[in-house]
Every structure is written in structure tokens, then in C-alpha cells.
mmCIF file with all atom_site columns, C-alpha atoms in Angstrom:
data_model
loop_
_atom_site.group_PDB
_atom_site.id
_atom_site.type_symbol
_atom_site.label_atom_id
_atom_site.label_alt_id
_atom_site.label_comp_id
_atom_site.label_asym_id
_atom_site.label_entity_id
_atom_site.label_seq_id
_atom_site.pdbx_PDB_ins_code
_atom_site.Cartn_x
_atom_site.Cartn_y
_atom_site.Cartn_z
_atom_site.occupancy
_atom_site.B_iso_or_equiv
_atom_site.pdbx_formal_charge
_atom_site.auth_seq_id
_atom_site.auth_comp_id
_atom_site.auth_asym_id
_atom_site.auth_atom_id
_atom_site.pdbx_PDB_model_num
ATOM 1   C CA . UNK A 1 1   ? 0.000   0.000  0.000   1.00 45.00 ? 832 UNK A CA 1
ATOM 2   C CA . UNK A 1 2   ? 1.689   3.314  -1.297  1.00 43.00 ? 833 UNK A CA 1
ATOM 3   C CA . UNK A 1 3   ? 1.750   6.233  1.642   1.00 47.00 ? 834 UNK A CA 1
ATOM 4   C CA . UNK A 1 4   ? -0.636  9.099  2.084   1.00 44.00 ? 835 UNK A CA 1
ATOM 5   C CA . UNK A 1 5   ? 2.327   11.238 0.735   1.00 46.00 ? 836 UNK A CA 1
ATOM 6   C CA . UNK A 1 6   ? 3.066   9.102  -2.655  1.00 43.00 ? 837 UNK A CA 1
ATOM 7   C CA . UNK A 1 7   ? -0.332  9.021  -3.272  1.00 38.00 ? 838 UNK A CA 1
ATOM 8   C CA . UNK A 1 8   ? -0.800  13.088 -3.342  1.00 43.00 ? 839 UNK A CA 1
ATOM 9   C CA . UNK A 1 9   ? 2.434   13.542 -4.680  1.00 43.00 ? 840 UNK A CA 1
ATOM 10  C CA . UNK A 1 10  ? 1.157   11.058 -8.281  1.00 42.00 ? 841 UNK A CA 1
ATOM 11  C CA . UNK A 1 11  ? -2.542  13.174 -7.843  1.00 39.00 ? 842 UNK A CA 1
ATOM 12  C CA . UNK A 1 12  ? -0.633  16.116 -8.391  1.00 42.00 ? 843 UNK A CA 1
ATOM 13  C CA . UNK A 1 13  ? 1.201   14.780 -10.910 1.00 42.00 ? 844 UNK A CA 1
ATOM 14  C CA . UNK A 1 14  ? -2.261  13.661 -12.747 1.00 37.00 ? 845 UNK A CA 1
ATOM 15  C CA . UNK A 1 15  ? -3.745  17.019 -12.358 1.00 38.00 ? 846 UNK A CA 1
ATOM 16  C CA . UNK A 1 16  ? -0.655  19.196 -13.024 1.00 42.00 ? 847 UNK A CA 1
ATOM 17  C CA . UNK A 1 17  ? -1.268  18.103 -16.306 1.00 41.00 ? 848 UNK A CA 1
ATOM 18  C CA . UNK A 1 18  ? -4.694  19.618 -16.952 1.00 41.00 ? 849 UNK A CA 1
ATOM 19  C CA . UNK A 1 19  ? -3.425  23.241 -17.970 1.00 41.00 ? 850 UNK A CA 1
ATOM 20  C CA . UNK A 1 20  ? -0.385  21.951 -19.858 1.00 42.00 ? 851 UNK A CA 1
ATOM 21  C CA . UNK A 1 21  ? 0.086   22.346 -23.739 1.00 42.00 ? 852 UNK A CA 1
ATOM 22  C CA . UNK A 1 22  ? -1.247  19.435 -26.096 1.00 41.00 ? 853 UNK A CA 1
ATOM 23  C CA . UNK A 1 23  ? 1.353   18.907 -28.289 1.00 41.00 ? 854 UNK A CA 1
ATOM 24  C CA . UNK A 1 24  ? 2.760   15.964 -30.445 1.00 39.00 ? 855 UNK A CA 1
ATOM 25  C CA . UNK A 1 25  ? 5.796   14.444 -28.764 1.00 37.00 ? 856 UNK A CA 1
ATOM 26  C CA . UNK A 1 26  ? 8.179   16.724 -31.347 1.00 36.00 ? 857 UNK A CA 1
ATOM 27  C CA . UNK A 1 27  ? 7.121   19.603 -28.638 1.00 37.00 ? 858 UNK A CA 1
ATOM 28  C CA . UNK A 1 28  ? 6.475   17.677 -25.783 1.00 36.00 ? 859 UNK A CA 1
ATOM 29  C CA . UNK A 1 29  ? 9.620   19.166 -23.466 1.00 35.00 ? 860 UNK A CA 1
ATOM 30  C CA . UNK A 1 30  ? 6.879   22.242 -23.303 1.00 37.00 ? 861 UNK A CA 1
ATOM 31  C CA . UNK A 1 31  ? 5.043   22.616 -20.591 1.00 38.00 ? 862 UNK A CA 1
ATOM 32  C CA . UNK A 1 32  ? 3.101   24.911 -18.640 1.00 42.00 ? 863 UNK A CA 1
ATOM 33  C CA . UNK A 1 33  ? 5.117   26.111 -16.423 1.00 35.00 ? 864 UNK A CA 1
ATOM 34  C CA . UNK A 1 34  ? 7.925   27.139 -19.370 1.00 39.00 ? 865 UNK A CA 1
ATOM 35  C CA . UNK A 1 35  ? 4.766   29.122 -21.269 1.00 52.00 ? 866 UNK A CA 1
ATOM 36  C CA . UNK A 1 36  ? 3.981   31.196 -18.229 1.00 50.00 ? 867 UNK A CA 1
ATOM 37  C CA . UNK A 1 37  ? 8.043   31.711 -17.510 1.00 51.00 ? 868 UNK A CA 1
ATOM 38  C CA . UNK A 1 38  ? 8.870   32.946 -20.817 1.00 59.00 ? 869 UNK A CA 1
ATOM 39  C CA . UNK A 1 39  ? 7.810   36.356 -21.701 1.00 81.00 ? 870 UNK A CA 1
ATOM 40  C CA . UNK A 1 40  ? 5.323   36.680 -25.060 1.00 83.00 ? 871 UNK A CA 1
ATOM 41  C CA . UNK A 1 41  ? 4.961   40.467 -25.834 1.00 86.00 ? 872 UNK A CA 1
ATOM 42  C CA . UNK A 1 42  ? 1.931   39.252 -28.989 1.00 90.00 ? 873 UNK A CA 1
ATOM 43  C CA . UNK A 1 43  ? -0.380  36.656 -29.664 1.00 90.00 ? 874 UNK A CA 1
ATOM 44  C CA . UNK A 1 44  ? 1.448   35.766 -32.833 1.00 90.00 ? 875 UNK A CA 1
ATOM 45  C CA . UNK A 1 45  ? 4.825   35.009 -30.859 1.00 90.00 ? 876 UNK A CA 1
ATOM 46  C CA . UNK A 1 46  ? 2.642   32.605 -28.700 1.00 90.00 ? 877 UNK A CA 1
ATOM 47  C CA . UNK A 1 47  ? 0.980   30.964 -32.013 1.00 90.00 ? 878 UNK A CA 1
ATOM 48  C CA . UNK A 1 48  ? 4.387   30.410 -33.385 1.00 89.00 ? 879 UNK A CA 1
ATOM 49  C CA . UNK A 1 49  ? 5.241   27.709 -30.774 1.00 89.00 ? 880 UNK A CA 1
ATOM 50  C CA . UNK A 1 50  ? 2.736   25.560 -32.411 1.00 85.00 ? 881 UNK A CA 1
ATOM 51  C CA . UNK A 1 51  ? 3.460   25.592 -36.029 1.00 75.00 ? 882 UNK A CA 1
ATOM 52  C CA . UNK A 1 52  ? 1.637   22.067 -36.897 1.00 75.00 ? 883 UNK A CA 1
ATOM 53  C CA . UNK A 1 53  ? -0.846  22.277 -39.170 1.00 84.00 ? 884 UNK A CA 1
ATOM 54  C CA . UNK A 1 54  ? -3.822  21.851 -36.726 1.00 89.00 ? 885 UNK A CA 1
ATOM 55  C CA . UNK A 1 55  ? -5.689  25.150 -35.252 1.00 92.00 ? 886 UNK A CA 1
ATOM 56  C CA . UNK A 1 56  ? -4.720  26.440 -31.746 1.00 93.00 ? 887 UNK A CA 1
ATOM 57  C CA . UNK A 1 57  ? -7.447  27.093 -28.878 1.00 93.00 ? 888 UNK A CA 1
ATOM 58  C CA . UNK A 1 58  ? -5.807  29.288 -26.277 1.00 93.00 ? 889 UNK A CA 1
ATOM 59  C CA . UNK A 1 59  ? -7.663  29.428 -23.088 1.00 93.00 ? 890 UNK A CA 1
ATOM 60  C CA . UNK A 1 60  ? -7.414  32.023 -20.974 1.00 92.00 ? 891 UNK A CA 1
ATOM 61  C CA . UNK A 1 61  ? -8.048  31.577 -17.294 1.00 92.00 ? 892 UNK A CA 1
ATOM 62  C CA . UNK A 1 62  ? -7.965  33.740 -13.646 1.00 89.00 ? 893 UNK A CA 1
ATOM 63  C CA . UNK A 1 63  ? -6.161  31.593 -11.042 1.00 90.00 ? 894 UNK A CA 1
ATOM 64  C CA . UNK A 1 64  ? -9.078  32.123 -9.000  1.00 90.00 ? 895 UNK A CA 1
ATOM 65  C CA . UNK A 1 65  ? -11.188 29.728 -11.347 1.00 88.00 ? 896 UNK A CA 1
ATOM 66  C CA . UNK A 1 66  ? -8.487  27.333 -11.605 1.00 89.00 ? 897 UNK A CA 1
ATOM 67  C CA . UNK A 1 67  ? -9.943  24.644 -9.344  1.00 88.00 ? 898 UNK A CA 1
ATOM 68  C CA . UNK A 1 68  ? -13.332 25.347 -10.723 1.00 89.00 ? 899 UNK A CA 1
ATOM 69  C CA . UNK A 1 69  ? -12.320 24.518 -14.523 1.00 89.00 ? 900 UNK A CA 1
ATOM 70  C CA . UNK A 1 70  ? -9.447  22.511 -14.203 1.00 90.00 ? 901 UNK A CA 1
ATOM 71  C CA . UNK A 1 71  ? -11.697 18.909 -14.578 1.00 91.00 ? 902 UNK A CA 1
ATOM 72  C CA . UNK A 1 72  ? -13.663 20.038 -17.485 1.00 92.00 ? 903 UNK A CA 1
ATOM 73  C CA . UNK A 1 73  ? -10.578 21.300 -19.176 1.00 91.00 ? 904 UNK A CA 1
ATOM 74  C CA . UNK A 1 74  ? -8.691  18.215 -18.935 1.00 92.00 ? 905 UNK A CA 1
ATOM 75  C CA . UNK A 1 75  ? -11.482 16.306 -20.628 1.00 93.00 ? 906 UNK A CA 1
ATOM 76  C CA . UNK A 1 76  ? -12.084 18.884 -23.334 1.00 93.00 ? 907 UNK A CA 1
ATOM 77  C CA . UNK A 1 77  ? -8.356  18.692 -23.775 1.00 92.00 ? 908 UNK A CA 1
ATOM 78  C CA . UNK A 1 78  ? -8.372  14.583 -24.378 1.00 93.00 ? 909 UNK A CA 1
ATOM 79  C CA . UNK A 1 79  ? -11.415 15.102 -26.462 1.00 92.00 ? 910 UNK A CA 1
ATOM 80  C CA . UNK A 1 80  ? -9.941  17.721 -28.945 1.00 91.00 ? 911 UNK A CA 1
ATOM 81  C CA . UNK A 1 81  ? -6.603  16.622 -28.626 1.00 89.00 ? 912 UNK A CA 1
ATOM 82  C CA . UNK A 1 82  ? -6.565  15.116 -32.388 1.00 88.00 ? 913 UNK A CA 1
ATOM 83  C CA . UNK A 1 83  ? -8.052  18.036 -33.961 1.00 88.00 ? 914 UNK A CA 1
ATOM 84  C CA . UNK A 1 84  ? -6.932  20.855 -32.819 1.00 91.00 ? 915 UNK A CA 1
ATOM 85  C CA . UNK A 1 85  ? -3.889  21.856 -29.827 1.00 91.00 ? 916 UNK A CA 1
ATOM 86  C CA . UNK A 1 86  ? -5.180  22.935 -26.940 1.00 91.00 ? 917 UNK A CA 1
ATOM 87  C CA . UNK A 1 87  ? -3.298  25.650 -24.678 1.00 91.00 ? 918 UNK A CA 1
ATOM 88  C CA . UNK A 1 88  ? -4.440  27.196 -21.250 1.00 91.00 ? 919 UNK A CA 1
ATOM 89  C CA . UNK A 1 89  ? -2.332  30.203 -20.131 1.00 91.00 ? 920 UNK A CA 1
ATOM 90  C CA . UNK A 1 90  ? -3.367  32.006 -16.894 1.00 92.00 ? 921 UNK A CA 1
ATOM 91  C CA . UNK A 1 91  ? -4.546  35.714 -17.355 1.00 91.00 ? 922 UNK A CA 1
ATOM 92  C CA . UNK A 1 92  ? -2.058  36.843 -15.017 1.00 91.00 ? 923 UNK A CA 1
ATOM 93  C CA . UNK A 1 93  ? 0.403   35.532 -16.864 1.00 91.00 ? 924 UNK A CA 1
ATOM 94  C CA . UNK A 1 94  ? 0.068   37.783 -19.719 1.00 90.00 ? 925 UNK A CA 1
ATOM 95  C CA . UNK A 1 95  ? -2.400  40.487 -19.176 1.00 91.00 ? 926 UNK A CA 1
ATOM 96  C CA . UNK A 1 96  ? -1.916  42.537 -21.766 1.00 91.00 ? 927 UNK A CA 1
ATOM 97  C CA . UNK A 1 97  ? -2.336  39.956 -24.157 1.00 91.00 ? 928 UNK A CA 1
ATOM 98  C CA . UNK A 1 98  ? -5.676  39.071 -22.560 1.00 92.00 ? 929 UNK A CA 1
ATOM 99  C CA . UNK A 1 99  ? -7.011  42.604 -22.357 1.00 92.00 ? 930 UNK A CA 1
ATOM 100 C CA . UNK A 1 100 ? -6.329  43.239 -25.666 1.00 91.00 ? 931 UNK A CA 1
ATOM 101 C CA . UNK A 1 101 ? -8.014  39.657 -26.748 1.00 92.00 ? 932 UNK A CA 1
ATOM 102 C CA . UNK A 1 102 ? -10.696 40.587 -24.762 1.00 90.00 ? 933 UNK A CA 1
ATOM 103 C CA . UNK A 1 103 ? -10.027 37.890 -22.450 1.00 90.00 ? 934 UNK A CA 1
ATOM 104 C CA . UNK A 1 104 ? -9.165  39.759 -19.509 1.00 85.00 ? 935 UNK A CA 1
ATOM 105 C CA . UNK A 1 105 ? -12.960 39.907 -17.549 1.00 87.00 ? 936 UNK A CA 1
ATOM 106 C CA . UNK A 1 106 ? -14.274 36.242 -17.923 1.00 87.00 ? 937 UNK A CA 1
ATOM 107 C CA . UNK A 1 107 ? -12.950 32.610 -17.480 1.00 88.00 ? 938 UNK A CA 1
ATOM 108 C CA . UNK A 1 108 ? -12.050 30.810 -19.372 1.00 91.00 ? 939 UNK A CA 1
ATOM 109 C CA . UNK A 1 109 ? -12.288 32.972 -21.891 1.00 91.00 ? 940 UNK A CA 1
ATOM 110 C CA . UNK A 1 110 ? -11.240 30.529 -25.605 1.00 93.00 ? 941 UNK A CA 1
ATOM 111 C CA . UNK A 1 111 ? -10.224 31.862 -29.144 1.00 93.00 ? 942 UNK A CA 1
ATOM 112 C CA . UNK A 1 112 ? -9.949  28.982 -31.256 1.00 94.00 ? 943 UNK A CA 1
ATOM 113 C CA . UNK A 1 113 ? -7.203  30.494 -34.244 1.00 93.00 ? 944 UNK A CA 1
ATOM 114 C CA . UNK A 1 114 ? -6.560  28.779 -37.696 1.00 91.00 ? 945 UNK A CA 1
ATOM 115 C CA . UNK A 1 115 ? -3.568  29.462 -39.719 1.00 88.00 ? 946 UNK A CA 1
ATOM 116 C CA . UNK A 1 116 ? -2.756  32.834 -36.626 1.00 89.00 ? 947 UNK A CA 1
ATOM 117 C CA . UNK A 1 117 ? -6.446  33.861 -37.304 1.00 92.00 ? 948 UNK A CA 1
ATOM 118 C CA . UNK A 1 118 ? -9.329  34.066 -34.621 1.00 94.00 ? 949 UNK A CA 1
ATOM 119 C CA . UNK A 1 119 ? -12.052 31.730 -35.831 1.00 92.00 ? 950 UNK A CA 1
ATOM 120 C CA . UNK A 1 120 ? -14.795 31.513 -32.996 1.00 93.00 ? 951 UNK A CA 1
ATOM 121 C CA . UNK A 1 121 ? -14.752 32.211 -29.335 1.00 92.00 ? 952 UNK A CA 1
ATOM 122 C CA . UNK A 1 122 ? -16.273 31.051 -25.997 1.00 91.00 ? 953 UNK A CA 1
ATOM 123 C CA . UNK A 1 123 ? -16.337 33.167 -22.922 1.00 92.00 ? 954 UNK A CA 1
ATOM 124 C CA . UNK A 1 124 ? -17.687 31.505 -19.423 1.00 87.00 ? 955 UNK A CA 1
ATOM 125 C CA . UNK A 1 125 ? -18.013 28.008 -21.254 1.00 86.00 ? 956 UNK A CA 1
ATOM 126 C CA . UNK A 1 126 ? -16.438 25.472 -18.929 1.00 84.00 ? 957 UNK A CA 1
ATOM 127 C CA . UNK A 1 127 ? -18.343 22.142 -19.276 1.00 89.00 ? 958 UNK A CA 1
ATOM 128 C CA . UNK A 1 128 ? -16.352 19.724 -21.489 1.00 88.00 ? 959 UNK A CA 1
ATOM 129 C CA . UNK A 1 129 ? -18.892 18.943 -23.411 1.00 89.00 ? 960 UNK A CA 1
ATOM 130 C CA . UNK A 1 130 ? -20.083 22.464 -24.651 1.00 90.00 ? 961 UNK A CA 1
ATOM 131 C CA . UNK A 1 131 ? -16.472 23.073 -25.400 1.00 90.00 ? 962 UNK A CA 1
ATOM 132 C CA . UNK A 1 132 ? -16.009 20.255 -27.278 1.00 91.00 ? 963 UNK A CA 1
ATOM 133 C CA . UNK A 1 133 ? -19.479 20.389 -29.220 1.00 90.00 ? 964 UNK A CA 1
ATOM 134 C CA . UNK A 1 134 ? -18.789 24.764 -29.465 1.00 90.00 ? 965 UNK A CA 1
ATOM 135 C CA . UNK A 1 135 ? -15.339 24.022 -30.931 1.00 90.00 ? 966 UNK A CA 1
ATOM 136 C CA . UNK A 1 136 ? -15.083 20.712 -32.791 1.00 87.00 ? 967 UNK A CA 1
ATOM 137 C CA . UNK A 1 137 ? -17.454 21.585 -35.507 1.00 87.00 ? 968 UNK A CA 1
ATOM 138 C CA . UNK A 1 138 ? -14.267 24.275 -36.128 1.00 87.00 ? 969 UNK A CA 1
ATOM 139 C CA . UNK A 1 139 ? -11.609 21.798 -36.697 1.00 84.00 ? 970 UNK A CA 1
ATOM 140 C CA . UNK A 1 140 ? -12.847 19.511 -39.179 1.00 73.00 ? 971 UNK A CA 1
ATOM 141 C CA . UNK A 1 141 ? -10.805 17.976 -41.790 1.00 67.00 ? 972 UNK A CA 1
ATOM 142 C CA . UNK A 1 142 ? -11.343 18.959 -45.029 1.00 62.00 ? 973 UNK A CA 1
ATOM 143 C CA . UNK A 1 143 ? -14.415 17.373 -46.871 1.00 63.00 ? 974 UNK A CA 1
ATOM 144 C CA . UNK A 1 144 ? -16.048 16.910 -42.885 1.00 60.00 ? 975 UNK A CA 1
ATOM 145 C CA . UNK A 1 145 ? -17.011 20.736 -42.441 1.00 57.00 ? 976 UNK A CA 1
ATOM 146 C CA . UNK A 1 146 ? -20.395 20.643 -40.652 1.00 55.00 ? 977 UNK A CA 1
ATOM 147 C CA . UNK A 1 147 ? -23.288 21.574 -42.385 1.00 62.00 ? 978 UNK A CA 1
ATOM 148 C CA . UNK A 1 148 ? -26.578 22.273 -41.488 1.00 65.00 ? 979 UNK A CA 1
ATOM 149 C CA . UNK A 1 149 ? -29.647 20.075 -42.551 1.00 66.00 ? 980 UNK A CA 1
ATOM 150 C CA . UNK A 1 150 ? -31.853 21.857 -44.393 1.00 74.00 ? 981 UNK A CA 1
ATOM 151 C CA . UNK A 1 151 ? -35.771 20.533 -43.906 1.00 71.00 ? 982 UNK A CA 1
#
């Protein structure tokens, strides 16, 4: 039986990884903690960390909601994970980037960009699901764009 201690020390493990980036293994010495260190003065200079050829959903989030979102997150993470790369960076972090994003009041606060352009957003939107279902119709392959039935 592992001790009280090993056992919190692997759950926060587990859960550290929640807010880190989604990335295939080529970028996988990235992780949170070297996003928030390093010092982005744009948007753009973020985007360019993730050149592959899928779209980028940055997600904005206050500390304070941390805890809050952090389960959700993780599963709308997994979910998304082949179609598009999904980054969380804390609004503290960078707050002029989320002010001018308009990111800055609500979390999360996501802007789902495609080829370093916004596509959609979602502001307050923390259920997996609704992320997931908001977002995925965005990041379709080619020839499996959603469209609408018409009655």
C-alpha cells in the first residue's frame, strides 16, 4: 500500500497536467510552467510555438477559477486533442495579451485560431462537453465541415 504522501504527490502529478500544452511528442519538453516563464509580448509570438498544421485554442483563465475549470478542461483537452492543440495560459500571466483579446474579464475565456487567425470564441463556457461540441465543428478535416440540414 503506497503512503498518504506518494499518493498526493502522483494526484498532483495527474492534475498538473490539466493546464499543460497538447502537443505531439516533437514539442512535448513544453510545458506549462515554461509558457507562463517565458515572456510573449503578442499573440502571434505565442501561435508560433505551435506551427503544426492543426488550429490552436488558447484558453485564458484567472487563477481564482483554476480549481473550478481545471476537470472540465482536462477532458475537453483529451477530447480535442486530435483536432486541434489545446493551450491554457493564466490571465495573469500575460495580461496585456488578454485585455487586448478581450479575455481579460471572464474565465475561461477561448479563441480557437486557424492558420494565426481568430475563428470563434467562448467566454464563461467550462463544461467539457459544450467546449467540445462549441469548438469541434471548427476543426474539421477537409471534406467533414459541418453543415446544417436543411428541412
Amino acid at each position: 500500500m503506497k503512503s498518504p504522501i506518494a499518493l498526493m504527490i502522483a494526484l498532483s502529478c495527474v492534475t498538473a497536467n490539466a493546464f499543460m500544452i497538447n502537443t505531439p511528442s516533437k514539442l512535448s519538453s513544453y510545458t506549462q510552467s515554461s509558457l507562463s516563464m517565458a515572456k510573449y509580448n503578442t499573440m502571434d509570438e505565442i501561435l508560433a510555438k505551435f506551427p503544426e498544421d492543426k488550429p490552436v485554442l488558447i484558453n485564458f483563465y484567472d487563477a481564482a477559477t483554476e480549481g473550478e475549470i481545471k476537470s472540465d478542461v482536462v477532458r475537453a483537452k483529451n477530447l480535442l486533442a486530435e483536432r486541434c492543440t489545446f493551450v491554457s495560459i493564466k490571465q495573469q500571466d500575460y495580461p496585456e495579451i488578454a485585455k487586448l483579446w478581450d479575455c481579460d474579464t471572464q474565465s475561461p475565456s477561448m479563441i480557437l485560431f486557424r492558420d494565426g487567425k481568430p475563428v470563434t470564441r467562448l467566454y464563461g463556457e467550462s463544461f467539457y462537453l459544450d467546449v467540445v461540441s462549441k469548438i469541434g465543428k471548427f476543426c474539421r478535416a477537409a471534406g467533414e465541415e459541418h453543415t446544417e440540414i436543411k428541412k
